[in-house]
């Protein structure tokens, strides 16, 4: 870890001379065309003032009405301002003139510049060795829309956006619990983006809060472009293929998580919110599981687990049976498979790799192209390539069926990053099958289980609640039992308040 760097000298403070302060700020921010310096006289007094702001980051109307107009035309007090001491000038501005609710006062020039570059209006007054930071921020922001990466059938059709304060307001709207707490941090040595953690004060475990806070404060990077940076820098094991922090655009998922005792991590500039800790079972759960009746949603959850296994192991089982264990296949099926493979010039592993790589290329192309074109490329491309490959004798029809079933199974995962992990594991499983057949698949599965058992997310075992820590947690594991049976919060998070339903 490198020592913390301050790219703006932290030892420099403002003086009582306005010209000196303006010169110091210009020396730091440079000659940038979007930074506006406006100098004027305070009321009917000869005292010089200067307002500094960044064009495009402030509400111009509020700046004119709540700041400039009161300063230029404010009522004078009986005592002339020329005779006021520094403290009296500040008191006059704060209590009698400026009509802005969010005001900060500081004399440290590094904090002054950071706030200026974040969108605050900087007020400098001759004779005052402090700067008034006035918040009238306003910038372009999209409206609240349905989450793009997490489609839903039932539930609130709103997703997070790029504005951090809009996102915290969305969570505030979802509960009136006064214990909902937000804690702010600055991340990025150069950019200083705002990061907020959200939790319920009387539910979240103190050790978890301490660990999340420590990892965030230890971040040492110039710029955090997206919450994915945070995810990778605070995870327990960066060699693991599994995501150890959950990411989502859905406010209902975040609210449900913090009510269980977990912690949400929100970064300004991205709609993706991180939730810690995370387990493998959580990656296969969806908020809709709790919006419908428990029997059909339990069956759908089991279907997700089956789909996850198929997406990893189905091509490898086909390779193992066709290449090594033909005797384990029923005779009629073995003859049918052999008949379809007549004329195919490649071994099964090459055949499977050709199809799987083609599917992944089509999937990636569909994501990167414009939306109307991308959907066409994904569907039509898969059909055309599959049919052409079979007619050319490069792959067998059964291989096309196996690859198609595998691709469909990988789409079932509610979490995109979990789906990526399963797709990557599929190739490792295929190579294991090509080397040792069913024995290779067995060894790969055992190694995968060992890794998953050893893996932790913020101290929580990744396979929880499969570790049998609490039988209560199994009510929301493979099956989703009726809501009235889940009276306690998951014990795996060690919540302060364990009971969430006291009466049936």
Coordinates of C-alpha atoms in Angstrom, one line a residue:
X1 CA 0.0 0.0 0.0
X2 CA 1.3 3.4 -0.9
X3 CA 1.0 6.3 1.5
X4 CA -2.0 8.4 1.2
X5 CA -1.3 11.2 -1.3
X6 CA -2.9 14.7 -1.2
X7 CA -2.8 16.2 -4.7
X8 CA -4.0 19.5 -3.2
X9 CA -1.7 20.7 -0.4
X10 CA -3.6 20.1 2.9
X11 CA -1.4 22.5 4.8
X12 CA -2.5 25.6 2.9
X13 CA -5.4 27.6 4.6
X14 CA -7.3 30.7 3.4
X15 CA -6.2 34.2 4.5
X16 CA -8.3 37.3 5.1
X17 CA -7.2 38.8 1.7
X18 CA -9.7 38.0 -1.1
X19 CA -7.2 38.5 -3.9
X20 CA -4.8 36.1 -2.3
X21 CA -7.5 33.4 -1.8
X22 CA -8.7 33.8 -5.4
X23 CA -5.1 33.5 -6.7
X24 CA -4.5 30.4 -4.7
X25 CA -7.6 28.7 -6.0
X26 CA -6.8 29.7 -9.6
X27 CA -3.3 28.2 -9.1
X28 CA -4.9 24.8 -8.2
X29 CA -7.8 24.6 -10.7
X30 CA -5.9 26.2 -13.5
X31 CA -7.3 28.2 -16.4
X32 CA -10.4 26.1 -17.1
X33 CA -13.2 27.7 -19.1
X34 CA -16.0 26.1 -17.1
X35 CA -15.0 27.6 -13.8
X36 CA -16.7 30.9 -13.3
X37 CA -15.2 33.6 -11.0
X38 CA -17.7 36.4 -10.2
X39 CA -16.5 39.4 -8.2
X40 CA -18.9 42.0 -6.7
X41 CA -19.5 44.3 -3.7
X42 CA -21.5 43.2 -0.6
X43 CA -24.7 45.2 -0.5
X44 CA -24.1 48.9 -0.2
X45 CA -20.7 48.3 1.4
X46 CA -17.3 48.5 -0.2
X47 CA -16.4 45.0 0.9
X48 CA -15.3 42.8 -2.0
X49 CA -16.7 39.3 -2.5
X50 CA -16.2 36.6 -5.0
X51 CA -18.3 33.7 -6.0
X52 CA -16.7 30.7 -7.7
X53 CA -18.7 27.8 -9.3
X54 CA -18.5 25.3 -12.1
X55 CA -20.8 26.0 -15.1
X56 CA -23.2 23.1 -15.5
X57 CA -23.0 21.7 -12.0
X58 CA -25.1 24.3 -10.2
X59 CA -28.7 25.4 -10.4
X60 CA -28.3 28.9 -12.1
X61 CA -31.8 30.0 -11.0
X62 CA -31.1 29.2 -7.3
X63 CA -27.7 30.8 -7.6
X64 CA -29.3 34.0 -8.7
X65 CA -32.2 34.1 -6.3
X66 CA -30.9 32.5 -3.1
X67 CA -27.3 33.7 -3.2
X68 CA -26.4 36.6 -5.6
X69 CA -29.6 38.6 -5.1
X70 CA -29.5 38.6 -1.2
X71 CA -25.8 39.4 -1.2
X72 CA -26.1 42.3 -3.7
X73 CA -29.4 43.8 -2.3
X74 CA -29.5 42.5 1.3
X75 CA -30.6 44.9 4.1
X76 CA -27.8 46.5 6.0
X77 CA -27.6 46.3 9.7
X78 CA -27.1 49.3 12.0
X79 CA -23.4 48.7 12.3
X80 CA -21.3 49.1 9.2
X81 CA -19.8 46.0 7.8
X82 CA -16.4 47.6 7.5
X83 CA -16.2 47.6 11.3
X84 CA -17.3 44.0 11.7
X85 CA -14.8 41.4 12.8
X86 CA -14.3 38.2 10.9
X87 CA -16.8 36.3 13.1
X88 CA -19.4 39.0 12.8
X89 CA -19.2 39.0 9.0
X90 CA -19.7 35.2 8.9
X91 CA -22.7 35.5 11.3
X92 CA -24.3 38.2 9.1
X93 CA -24.0 36.1 6.0
X94 CA -25.2 32.9 7.5
X95 CA -28.1 34.3 9.6
X96 CA -29.3 37.3 7.7
X97 CA -28.4 37.1 4.0
X98 CA -27.9 33.7 2.3
X99 CA -31.1 31.8 1.6
X100 CA -29.5 28.3 1.2
X101 CA -30.1 25.5 3.7
X102 CA -27.0 23.4 3.0
X103 CA -23.9 25.5 4.0
X104 CA -20.5 24.4 5.0
X105 CA -17.7 26.6 6.4
X106 CA -14.0 25.8 6.1
X107 CA -10.6 27.4 5.8
X108 CA -8.7 24.4 4.5
X109 CA -8.1 25.1 0.8
X110 CA -8.0 21.4 -0.2
X111 CA -11.6 20.9 1.2
X112 CA -12.6 24.1 -0.5
X113 CA -11.4 23.0 -3.9
X114 CA -12.9 19.5 -3.5
X115 CA -16.3 20.9 -2.8
X116 CA -16.0 23.3 -5.6
X117 CA -15.2 20.5 -8.1
X118 CA -18.1 18.5 -6.7
X119 CA -20.6 21.2 -7.6
X120 CA -20.8 23.5 -4.6
X121 CA -20.7 27.3 -4.9
X122 CA -17.8 28.9 -3.2
X123 CA -18.3 32.3 -1.5
X124 CA -15.1 34.3 -0.6
X125 CA -15.4 37.6 1.3
X126 CA -12.6 40.1 1.8
X127 CA -11.7 40.1 5.5
X128 CA -13.0 36.6 6.2
X129 CA -10.4 33.8 6.4
X130 CA -13.0 31.1 5.8
X131 CA -15.0 30.1 2.7
X132 CA -18.7 29.4 2.6
X133 CA -19.6 26.4 0.6
X134 CA -23.2 26.7 -0.7
X135 CA -24.9 23.6 -2.1
X136 CA -27.1 24.5 -5.1
X137 CA -26.1 21.5 -7.1
X138 CA -27.9 20.5 -10.3
X139 CA -26.8 18.4 -13.2
X140 CA -28.2 16.2 -15.9
X141 CA -29.7 13.0 -14.5
X142 CA -32.0 10.4 -16.1
X143 CA -35.4 9.7 -14.5
X144 CA -36.1 6.7 -12.4
X145 CA -36.9 3.8 -14.7
X146 CA -37.3 0.0 -14.6
X147 CA -34.0 -1.8 -14.0
X148 CA -32.4 -2.7 -17.3
X149 CA -30.2 -5.6 -16.2
X150 CA -32.8 -7.3 -13.9
X151 CA -36.2 -7.7 -15.6
X152 CA -39.1 -8.4 -13.4
X153 CA -42.7 -9.7 -13.6
X154 CA -44.0 -8.5 -10.3
X155 CA -42.7 -5.8 -7.9
X156 CA -41.8 -2.1 -7.8
X157 CA -40.8 -1.0 -11.3
X158 CA -38.1 1.4 -10.3
X159 CA -34.4 1.1 -10.4
X160 CA -31.5 3.0 -9.1
X161 CA -30.0 5.8 -11.2
X162 CA -26.6 7.5 -11.3
X163 CA -27.3 10.2 -8.8
X164 CA -26.3 9.0 -5.3
X165 CA -28.7 11.3 -3.4
X166 CA -31.6 10.2 -5.6
X167 CA -30.8 6.6 -4.7
X168 CA -30.7 7.2 -1.0
X169 CA -34.0 9.0 -1.3
X170 CA -35.5 6.0 -3.0
X171 CA -34.5 3.8 0.0
X172 CA -35.9 6.4 2.4
X173 CA -39.2 6.2 0.6
X174 CA -39.4 2.5 1.1
X175 CA -39.3 2.6 4.9
X176 CA -40.0 5.0 7.7
X177 CA -37.7 3.2 10.1
X178 CA -35.6 5.9 11.8
X179 CA -32.7 3.4 12.2
X180 CA -32.0 3.4 8.5
X181 CA -28.5 5.0 8.5
X182 CA -26.3 6.3 5.7
X183 CA -22.6 6.8 6.3
X184 CA -20.5 8.7 3.7
X185 CA -16.9 8.2 2.5
X186 CA -14.7 9.8 -0.2
X187 CA -13.0 7.2 -2.4
X188 CA -10.4 7.9 -5.1
X189 CA -7.3 9.8 -4.4
X190 CA -7.7 12.1 -7.3
X191 CA -11.4 12.2 -8.1
X192 CA -12.9 11.9 -4.5
X193 CA -16.2 10.3 -5.5
X194 CA -18.8 10.0 -2.8
X195 CA -19.6 6.5 -1.5
X196 CA -22.3 5.7 1.0
X197 CA -23.0 2.6 3.0
X198 CA -26.6 1.9 4.1
X199 CA -27.7 -0.3 7.0
X200 CA -30.3 -0.6 9.7
X201 CA -28.6 0.6 12.9
X202 CA -30.4 -1.8 15.3
X203 CA -30.1 -4.8 13.0
X204 CA -26.7 -4.8 11.3
X205 CA -23.9 -6.6 13.2
X206 CA -21.2 -4.2 14.5
X207 CA -18.4 -6.5 13.4
X208 CA -19.7 -6.6 9.8
X209 CA -20.0 -2.8 9.8
X210 CA -16.5 -2.4 11.2
X211 CA -15.1 -4.7 8.5
X212 CA -16.9 -3.0 5.6
X213 CA -15.8 0.4 6.9
X214 CA -12.2 -0.8 7.2
X215 CA -12.0 -2.1 3.7
X216 CA -13.5 1.0 2.2
X217 CA -11.2 3.3 4.2
X218 CA -8.2 1.2 3.0
X219 CA -9.0 1.7 -0.7
X220 CA -6.0 3.2 -2.5
X221 CA -6.8 4.1 -6.1
X222 CA -6.8 7.3 -8.1
X223 CA -10.3 6.9 -9.6
X224 CA -13.3 4.7 -9.0
X225 CA -15.2 4.6 -12.3
X226 CA -17.9 2.2 -11.2
X227 CA -19.0 0.1 -8.2
X228 CA -17.3 -2.9 -9.9
X229 CA -14.0 -1.3 -8.9
X230 CA -15.2 -1.4 -5.3
X231 CA -16.4 -4.9 -5.6
X232 CA -13.0 -6.2 -6.8
X233 CA -11.0 -4.2 -4.2
X234 CA -13.0 -5.3 -1.1
X235 CA -13.6 -9.0 -1.9
X236 CA -12.0 -11.7 0.2
X237 CA -10.5 -13.8 -2.6
X238 CA -9.7 -12.2 -5.9
X239 CA -8.5 -15.6 -7.3
X240 CA -12.1 -17.0 -7.0
X241 CA -14.4 -17.1 -10.0
X242 CA -17.4 -16.6 -7.8
X243 CA -18.7 -13.1 -7.1
X244 CA -18.3 -12.5 -3.4
X245 CA -20.3 -9.2 -3.3
X246 CA -23.9 -9.0 -4.7
X247 CA -24.7 -6.2 -7.2
X248 CA -28.1 -5.0 -8.2
X249 CA -30.1 -2.2 -9.7
X250 CA -33.3 -3.0 -7.7
X251 CA -34.1 -1.0 -4.6
X252 CA -36.5 -3.7 -3.3
X253 CA -33.6 -6.2 -3.3
X254 CA -31.4 -3.7 -1.4
X255 CA -34.0 -2.9 1.2
X256 CA -34.7 -6.6 1.8
X257 CA -31.0 -7.2 2.2
X258 CA -30.4 -4.5 4.8
X259 CA -33.5 -5.6 6.7
X260 CA -31.8 -9.0 7.0
X261 CA -28.7 -7.4 8.5
X262 CA -26.5 -6.9 5.5
X263 CA -24.8 -3.7 4.3
X264 CA -25.4 -1.9 1.0
X265 CA -22.6 0.0 -0.7
X266 CA -23.7 2.9 -3.0
X267 CA -21.4 4.9 -5.2
X268 CA -22.1 8.2 -6.9
X269 CA -22.2 7.9 -10.7
X270 CA -23.5 4.3 -11.0
X271 CA -27.0 2.6 -10.6
X272 CA -25.4 -0.6 -9.4
X273 CA -25.5 -1.0 -5.6
X274 CA -23.3 -3.6 -3.8
X275 CA -24.6 -5.8 -1.0
X276 CA -22.3 -7.6 1.4
X277 CA -21.9 -10.3 2.5
X278 CA -23.1 -12.6 -0.3
X279 CA -23.5 -16.3 -0.6
X280 CA -24.0 -18.7 -3.6
X281 CA -27.6 -19.3 -2.7
X282 CA -28.4 -15.6 -2.7
X283 CA -27.2 -15.4 -6.3
X284 CA -30.0 -17.8 -7.3
X285 CA -32.7 -15.9 -5.5
X286 CA -35.0 -13.2 -6.8
X287 CA -37.3 -10.7 -5.0
X288 CA -40.2 -12.2 -6.9
X289 CA -39.7 -15.4 -4.9
X290 CA -41.5 -13.6 -2.0
X291 CA -44.1 -11.8 -4.0
X292 CA -45.9 -14.9 -5.2
X293 CA -47.2 -18.0 -3.3
X294 CA -44.6 -20.2 -1.8
X295 CA -45.3 -23.5 -3.6
X296 CA -44.8 -22.4 -7.2
X297 CA -41.9 -20.1 -6.2
X298 CA -40.2 -23.0 -4.4
X299 CA -40.5 -25.1 -7.5
X300 CA -39.0 -22.3 -9.6
X301 CA -36.1 -21.9 -7.1
X302 CA -35.4 -25.7 -7.4
X303 CA -35.5 -25.2 -11.2
X304 CA -32.8 -22.5 -10.9
X305 CA -30.5 -24.9 -9.0
X306 CA -31.1 -27.6 -11.7
X307 CA -30.4 -25.0 -14.4
X308 CA -27.2 -23.9 -12.7
X309 CA -25.9 -27.6 -12.7
X310 CA -27.0 -28.1 -16.3
X311 CA -25.2 -24.9 -17.5
X312 CA -22.0 -26.1 -16.0
X313 CA -22.0 -29.9 -16.5
X314 CA -24.4 -30.8 -19.4
X315 CA -21.8 -30.4 -22.2
X316 CA -19.1 -32.2 -20.2
X317 CA -21.4 -35.2 -19.5
X318 CA -22.1 -35.4 -23.2
X319 CA -18.3 -35.4 -23.9
X320 CA -17.6 -38.0 -21.3
X321 CA -20.3 -40.4 -22.4
X322 CA -19.6 -40.2 -26.1
X323 CA -15.8 -40.3 -25.8
X324 CA -15.2 -42.6 -22.8
X325 CA -18.3 -44.3 -21.5
X326 CA -20.4 -45.4 -24.4
X327 CA -21.3 -48.6 -22.5
X328 CA -23.3 -46.5 -20.0
X329 CA -25.6 -45.1 -22.7
X330 CA -28.7 -47.1 -23.6
X331 CA -28.2 -49.1 -26.8
X332 CA -30.8 -47.3 -28.9
X333 CA -29.6 -43.9 -27.8
X334 CA -25.9 -44.8 -28.4
X335 CA -26.8 -46.0 -31.9
X336 CA -28.7 -42.7 -32.6
X337 CA -25.8 -40.6 -31.4
X338 CA -23.3 -42.6 -33.4
X339 CA -25.5 -42.2 -36.5
X340 CA -25.6 -38.4 -36.1
X341 CA -21.8 -38.3 -35.7
X342 CA -21.1 -40.1 -38.9
X343 CA -19.0 -37.7 -41.1
X344 CA -18.1 -35.3 -38.2
X345 CA -14.4 -34.8 -38.6
X346 CA -13.6 -33.5 -35.1
X347 CA -13.5 -35.2 -31.7
X348 CA -16.3 -34.4 -29.3
X349 CA -14.4 -31.8 -27.3
X350 CA -13.5 -29.8 -30.4
X351 CA -17.1 -30.1 -31.6
X352 CA -18.4 -28.8 -28.2
X353 CA -15.8 -26.0 -28.1
X354 CA -16.8 -24.8 -31.6
X355 CA -20.5 -24.5 -30.6
X356 CA -19.9 -23.1 -27.2
X357 CA -17.5 -20.4 -28.4
X358 CA -19.9 -19.5 -31.2
X359 CA -22.8 -19.2 -28.7
X360 CA -20.6 -17.0 -26.4
X361 CA -19.6 -14.8 -29.4
X362 CA -23.2 -14.3 -30.4
X363 CA -24.2 -13.5 -26.8
X364 CA -21.4 -10.9 -26.6
X365 CA -22.3 -9.4 -30.0
X366 CA -25.9 -9.2 -29.0
X367 CA -24.9 -7.2 -25.9
X368 CA -22.6 -4.7 -27.7
X369 CA -24.8 -4.0 -30.7
X370 CA -27.7 -1.5 -30.6
X371 CA -30.7 -3.2 -28.8
X372 CA -32.9 -3.8 -31.9
X373 CA -30.0 -5.2 -33.9
X374 CA -28.6 -7.2 -31.0
X375 CA -31.7 -9.2 -30.4
X376 CA -31.8 -10.1 -34.1
X377 CA -28.2 -11.1 -34.2
X378 CA -28.6 -13.3 -31.1
X379 CA -31.6 -15.3 -32.2
X380 CA -31.1 -15.4 -36.0
X381 CA -27.4 -15.9 -35.7
X382 CA -27.7 -18.9 -33.5
X383 CA -30.3 -20.6 -35.7
X384 CA -28.3 -19.9 -38.9
X385 CA -25.0 -21.0 -37.5
X386 CA -26.4 -24.1 -35.9
X387 CA -28.2 -25.3 -39.0
X388 CA -25.2 -24.4 -41.3
X389 CA -22.8 -26.3 -39.0
X390 CA -25.0 -29.4 -39.1
X391 CA -25.5 -29.4 -42.8
X392 CA -21.7 -28.9 -43.3
X393 CA -21.0 -31.9 -41.2
X394 CA -19.0 -30.0 -38.7
X395 CA -21.1 -30.8 -35.7
X396 CA -23.8 -33.3 -34.9
X397 CA -27.5 -32.4 -34.4
X398 CA -27.4 -33.8 -30.8
X399 CA -24.5 -31.4 -30.0
X400 CA -26.6 -28.5 -31.2
X401 CA -29.4 -29.6 -28.8
X402 CA -27.0 -30.0 -25.9
X403 CA -25.4 -26.6 -26.5
X404 CA -28.9 -24.9 -26.9
X405 CA -30.2 -26.5 -23.6
X406 CA -27.0 -25.3 -21.9
X407 CA -27.4 -21.8 -23.1
X408 CA -31.0 -21.6 -22.0
X409 CA -30.1 -23.0 -18.6
X410 CA -27.5 -20.2 -18.2
X411 CA -30.1 -17.6 -18.8
X412 CA -32.1 -18.7 -15.7
X413 CA -29.7 -17.1 -13.2
X414 CA -31.2 -13.9 -11.7
X415 CA -27.7 -12.4 -11.3
X416 CA -25.7 -11.5 -14.3
X417 CA -22.3 -11.9 -12.6
X418 CA -23.3 -15.3 -11.2
X419 CA -24.2 -16.4 -14.8
X420 CA -20.8 -15.3 -16.0
X421 CA -19.1 -17.5 -13.4
X422 CA -21.2 -20.5 -14.3
X423 CA -20.4 -20.0 -18.0
X424 CA -16.7 -19.9 -17.3
X425 CA -16.8 -23.0 -15.1
X426 CA -18.5 -24.8 -18.0
X427 CA -15.3 -24.7 -20.1
X428 CA -13.2 -26.1 -17.2
X429 CA -15.7 -28.9 -16.8
X430 CA -15.5 -29.7 -20.5
X431 CA -11.7 -29.9 -20.5
X432 CA -11.9 -32.2 -17.4
X433 CA -14.3 -34.5 -19.2
X434 CA -12.2 -34.6 -22.3
X435 CA -9.2 -35.7 -20.2
X436 CA -10.6 -38.3 -17.8
X437 CA -14.3 -38.7 -18.7
X438 CA -16.6 -39.1 -15.7
X439 CA -13.6 -39.3 -13.4
X440 CA -12.4 -35.9 -14.6
X441 CA -15.9 -34.5 -14.0
X442 CA -15.9 -36.0 -10.5
X443 CA -12.5 -34.5 -9.7
X444 CA -13.5 -31.1 -11.0
X445 CA -16.7 -31.2 -8.9
X446 CA -14.8 -32.2 -5.8
X447 CA -12.3 -29.4 -6.4
X448 CA -15.1 -26.9 -7.0
X449 CA -16.8 -27.9 -3.7
X450 CA -13.6 -27.6 -1.7
X451 CA -13.0 -24.1 -3.1
X452 CA -16.6 -23.1 -2.4
X453 CA -16.4 -24.4 1.2
X454 CA -13.1 -22.5 1.8
X455 CA -14.4 -19.3 0.3
X456 CA -15.8 -16.6 2.5
X457 CA -17.5 -13.2 2.0
X458 CA -16.7 -10.8 4.8
X459 CA -16.1 -13.7 7.1
X460 CA -19.3 -15.6 6.1
X461 CA -18.9 -19.0 4.5
X462 CA -19.9 -18.8 0.8
X463 CA -22.0 -22.0 0.9
X464 CA -24.1 -20.8 3.9
X465 CA -26.7 -21.9 4.8
X466 CA -25.5 -25.2 3.4
X467 CA -23.1 -25.4 6.3
X468 CA -26.1 -26.3 8.6
X469 CA -25.3 -23.4 10.9
X470 CA -29.0 -22.9 11.6
X471 CA -31.9 -25.0 10.6
X472 CA -34.1 -21.9 10.5
X473 CA -32.1 -20.6 7.5
X474 CA -33.0 -23.8 5.5
X475 CA -36.5 -22.4 5.3
X476 CA -35.3 -20.0 2.6
X477 CA -32.6 -22.1 0.9
X478 CA -33.6 -24.7 -1.7
X479 CA -37.2 -24.1 -1.0
X480 CA -39.0 -20.9 0.0
X481 CA -41.4 -21.9 2.8
X482 CA -44.4 -19.8 3.8
X483 CA -43.6 -16.3 5.0
X484 CA -45.2 -16.9 8.5
X485 CA -42.7 -19.7 9.1
X486 CA -39.7 -17.4 8.6
X487 CA -40.1 -15.5 11.8
X488 CA -36.4 -14.9 12.4
X489 CA -33.8 -13.1 10.3
X490 CA -31.0 -15.3 8.8
X491 CA -28.8 -16.3 11.7
X492 CA -25.8 -16.3 9.4
X493 CA -25.6 -12.5 9.5
X494 CA -25.7 -12.4 13.3
X495 CA -28.3 -9.6 13.4
X496 CA -28.8 -7.6 16.6
X497 CA -32.6 -7.9 16.3
X498 CA -33.2 -11.6 15.3
X499 CA -37.0 -11.5 15.2
X500 CA -38.8 -10.0 12.2
X501 CA -42.3 -11.4 12.6
X502 CA -43.7 -11.6 16.1
X503 CA -47.3 -12.5 15.3
X504 CA -48.9 -14.8 12.7

